[in-house]
XYZ file of C-alpha atoms in Angstrom:
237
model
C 0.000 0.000 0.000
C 2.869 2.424 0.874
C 6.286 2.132 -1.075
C 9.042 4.543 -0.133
C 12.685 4.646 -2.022
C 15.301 6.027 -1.365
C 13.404 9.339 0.033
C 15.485 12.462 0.549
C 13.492 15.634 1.704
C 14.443 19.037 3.251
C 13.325 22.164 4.844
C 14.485 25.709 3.285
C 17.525 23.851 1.520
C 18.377 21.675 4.912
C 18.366 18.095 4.875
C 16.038 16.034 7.216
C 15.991 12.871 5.434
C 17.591 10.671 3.582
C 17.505 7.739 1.756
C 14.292 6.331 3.774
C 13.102 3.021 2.167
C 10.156 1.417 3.374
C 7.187 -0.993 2.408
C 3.880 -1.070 4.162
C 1.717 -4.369 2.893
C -2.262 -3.861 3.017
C -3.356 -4.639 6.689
C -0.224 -3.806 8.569
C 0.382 -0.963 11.196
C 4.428 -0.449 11.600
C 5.806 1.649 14.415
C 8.330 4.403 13.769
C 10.634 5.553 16.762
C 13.483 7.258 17.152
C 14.525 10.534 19.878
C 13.219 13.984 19.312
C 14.468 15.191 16.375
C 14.767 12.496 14.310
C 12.464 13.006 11.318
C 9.696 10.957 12.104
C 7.332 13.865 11.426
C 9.130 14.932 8.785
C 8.308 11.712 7.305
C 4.663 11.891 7.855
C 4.499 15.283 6.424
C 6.430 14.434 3.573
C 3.888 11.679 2.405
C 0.920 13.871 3.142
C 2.364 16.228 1.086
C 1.976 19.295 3.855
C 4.562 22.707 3.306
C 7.665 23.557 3.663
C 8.512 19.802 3.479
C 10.557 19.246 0.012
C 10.921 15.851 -1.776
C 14.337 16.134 -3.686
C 15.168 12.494 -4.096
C 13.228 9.100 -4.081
C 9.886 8.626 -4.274
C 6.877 7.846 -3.123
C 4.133 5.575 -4.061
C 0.498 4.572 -2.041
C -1.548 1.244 -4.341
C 1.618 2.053 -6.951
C 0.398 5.550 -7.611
C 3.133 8.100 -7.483
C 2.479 10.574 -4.834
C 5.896 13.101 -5.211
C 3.733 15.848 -7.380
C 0.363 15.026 -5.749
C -1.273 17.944 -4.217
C -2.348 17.680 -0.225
C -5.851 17.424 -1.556
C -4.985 14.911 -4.218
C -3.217 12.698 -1.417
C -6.382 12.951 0.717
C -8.556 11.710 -1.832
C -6.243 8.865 -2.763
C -7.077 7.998 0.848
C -4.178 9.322 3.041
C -5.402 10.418 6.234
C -3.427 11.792 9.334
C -4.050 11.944 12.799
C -1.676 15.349 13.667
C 0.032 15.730 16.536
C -0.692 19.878 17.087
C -4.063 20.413 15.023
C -5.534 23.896 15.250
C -8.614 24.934 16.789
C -11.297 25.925 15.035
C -13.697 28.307 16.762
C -17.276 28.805 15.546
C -16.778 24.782 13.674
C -18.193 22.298 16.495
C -16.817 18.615 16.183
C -20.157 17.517 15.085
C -20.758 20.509 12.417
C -17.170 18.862 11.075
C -18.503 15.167 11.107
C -21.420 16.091 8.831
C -20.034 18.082 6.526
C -17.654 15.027 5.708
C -20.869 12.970 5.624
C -20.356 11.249 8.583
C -22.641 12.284 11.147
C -24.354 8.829 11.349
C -21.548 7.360 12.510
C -20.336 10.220 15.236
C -22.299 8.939 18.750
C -20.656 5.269 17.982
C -17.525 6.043 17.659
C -17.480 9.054 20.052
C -18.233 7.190 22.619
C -15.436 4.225 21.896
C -13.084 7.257 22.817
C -14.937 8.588 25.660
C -15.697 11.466 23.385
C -19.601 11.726 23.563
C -19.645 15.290 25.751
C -17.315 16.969 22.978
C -19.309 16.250 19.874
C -21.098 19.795 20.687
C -18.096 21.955 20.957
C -16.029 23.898 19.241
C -13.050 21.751 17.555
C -9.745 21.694 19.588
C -10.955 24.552 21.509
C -10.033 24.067 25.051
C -9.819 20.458 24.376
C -6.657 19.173 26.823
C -3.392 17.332 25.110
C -5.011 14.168 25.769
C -9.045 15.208 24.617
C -7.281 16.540 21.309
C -5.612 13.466 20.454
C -8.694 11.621 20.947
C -10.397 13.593 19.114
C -7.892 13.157 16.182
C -8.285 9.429 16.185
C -12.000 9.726 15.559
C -11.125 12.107 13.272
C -9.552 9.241 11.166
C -12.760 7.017 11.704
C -15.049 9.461 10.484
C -12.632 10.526 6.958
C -12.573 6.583 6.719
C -8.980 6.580 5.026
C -7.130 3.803 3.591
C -3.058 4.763 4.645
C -3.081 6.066 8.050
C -0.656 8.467 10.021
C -0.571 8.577 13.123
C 1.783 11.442 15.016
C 2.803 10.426 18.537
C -0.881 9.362 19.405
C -0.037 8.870 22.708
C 2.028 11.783 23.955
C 0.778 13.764 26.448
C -2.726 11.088 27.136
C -3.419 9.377 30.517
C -2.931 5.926 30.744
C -6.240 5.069 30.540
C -6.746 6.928 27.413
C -3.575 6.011 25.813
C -5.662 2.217 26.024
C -8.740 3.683 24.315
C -6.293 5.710 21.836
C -4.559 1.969 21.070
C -7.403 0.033 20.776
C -8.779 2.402 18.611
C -5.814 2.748 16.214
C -5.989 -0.965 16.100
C -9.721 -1.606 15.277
C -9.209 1.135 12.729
C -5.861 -0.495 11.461
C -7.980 -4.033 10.704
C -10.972 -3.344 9.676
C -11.568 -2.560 5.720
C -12.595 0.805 4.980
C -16.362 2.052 3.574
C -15.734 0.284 -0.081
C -14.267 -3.203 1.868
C -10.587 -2.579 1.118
C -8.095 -3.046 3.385
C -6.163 -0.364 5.135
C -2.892 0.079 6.847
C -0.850 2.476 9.476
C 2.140 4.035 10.002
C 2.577 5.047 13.643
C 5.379 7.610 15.219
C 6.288 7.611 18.690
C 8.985 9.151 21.068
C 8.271 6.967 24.134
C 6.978 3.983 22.126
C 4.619 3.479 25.195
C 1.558 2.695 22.244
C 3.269 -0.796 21.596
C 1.510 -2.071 24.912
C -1.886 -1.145 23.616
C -1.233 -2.088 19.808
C 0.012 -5.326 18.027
C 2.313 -3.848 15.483
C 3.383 -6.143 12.595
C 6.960 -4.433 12.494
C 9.201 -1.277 14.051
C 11.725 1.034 12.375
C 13.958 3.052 14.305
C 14.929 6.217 12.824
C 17.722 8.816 13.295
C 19.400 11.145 12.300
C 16.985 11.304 9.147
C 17.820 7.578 8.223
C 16.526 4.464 9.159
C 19.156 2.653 10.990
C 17.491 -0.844 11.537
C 13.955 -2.832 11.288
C 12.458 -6.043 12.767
C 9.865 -7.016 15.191
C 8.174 -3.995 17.541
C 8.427 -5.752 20.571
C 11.963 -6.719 21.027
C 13.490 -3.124 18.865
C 11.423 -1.772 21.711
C 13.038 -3.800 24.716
C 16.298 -3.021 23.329
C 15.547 0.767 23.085
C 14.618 0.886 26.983
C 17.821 -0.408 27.558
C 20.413 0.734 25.196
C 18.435 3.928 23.337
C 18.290 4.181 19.796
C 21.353 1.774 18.641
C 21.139 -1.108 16.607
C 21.162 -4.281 18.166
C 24.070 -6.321 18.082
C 22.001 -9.075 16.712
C 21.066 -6.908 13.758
């Protein structure tokens, strides 16, 4: 679903990645972690296409289209979709205003409530929301645009514990269930503390930084050997 080569991209003539190659199969959600810093955002706002992020090597493909000239709207109706890590708020648009003008109003109480979300669905989007409520809030965000590639920005920084549960289950019952035309879908997931991986079953990890990927294999055990030796690769590798 997701093919990247040999990706270089930069900000105002710096380099902040390069030569990123990775493959994301239909149906699989891979973790991405590395320190602050790293790129991993970069990388996410590189494949939805969002400014001042340039591609200048490599490309990008989602179901074998080419993505490197798309538009941000062109990617989003290819069925990209991003959960963001610092949204904006939108006064005088309330969260359920939002969900019907996508067409999705029907299916706002349901999954509003999954994320403990049911007392927002009148308000004003992001306003006043807490870290936590607005990462929620993103997640159902992604249920209701009903995308097929999913990116998820550190979905559980700054979320209590019991939330960052509700945040992983959701990502995962998003992550395996086909999308409104019975397709599958699949997820690419950033995180700093790589705390989601107790709440999520990831199908692989990447850990990436200083703008490369420096190693890939199974979530759990990159993730073991992270709490104990940082961001190295493992002897084993």
């Amino acid at each position: 679903m997701l093919e990247i080569s040999e990706l270089c991209v930069d900000v105002a003539g710096k380099p902040v990645l390069s030569d990123i190659s990775l493959t994301l199969q239909p149906g699989e959600l891979h973790v991405l972690l590395g320190p602050n810093g790293s790129g991993k955002s970069s990388l996410l706002a590189a494949i939805m296409g969002l400014p001042p992020y340039r591609v200048t090597g490599g490309s990008i493909r989602v179901d074998g289209v080419p993505v490197n000239d798309l538009s941000l709207r062109e990617r989003a109706a290819l069925g990209i979709g991003m959960a963001f890590q610092r949204p904006p708020s939108l006064d005088g648009v309330t969260v359920s205003a939002f969900a019907g003008a996508m067409g999705a109003g029907a299916t706002l109480a349901r999954e509003a409530a999954a994320l403990d979300l049911s007392a927002f669905v009148a308000r004003d989007m992001n306003v006043g929301f807490s870290g936590g409520e607005i990462k929620r809030w993103e997640i159902l965000k992604l249920f209701l645009q009903d995308p097929r590639l999913m990116l998820f920005d550190e979905p559980e920084s700054g979320v209590d514990l019991e939330h960052v549960i509700a945040i992983g289950q959701a990502i995962g019952r998003i992550t395996r269930t086909p999308d409104g035309q019975g397709r599958p879908r699949a997820g690419l997931v950033i995180t700093h503390t790589g705390l989601i991986l107790n709440h999520v079953e990831a199908d692989r990890a990447h850990i990436l930084k200083g703008g490369r990927i420096i190693h890939s294999g199974d979530p759990r055990a990159i993730f073991a050997h992270i709490q104990t030796h940082g961001y190295t690769v493992p002897e084993t590798a």
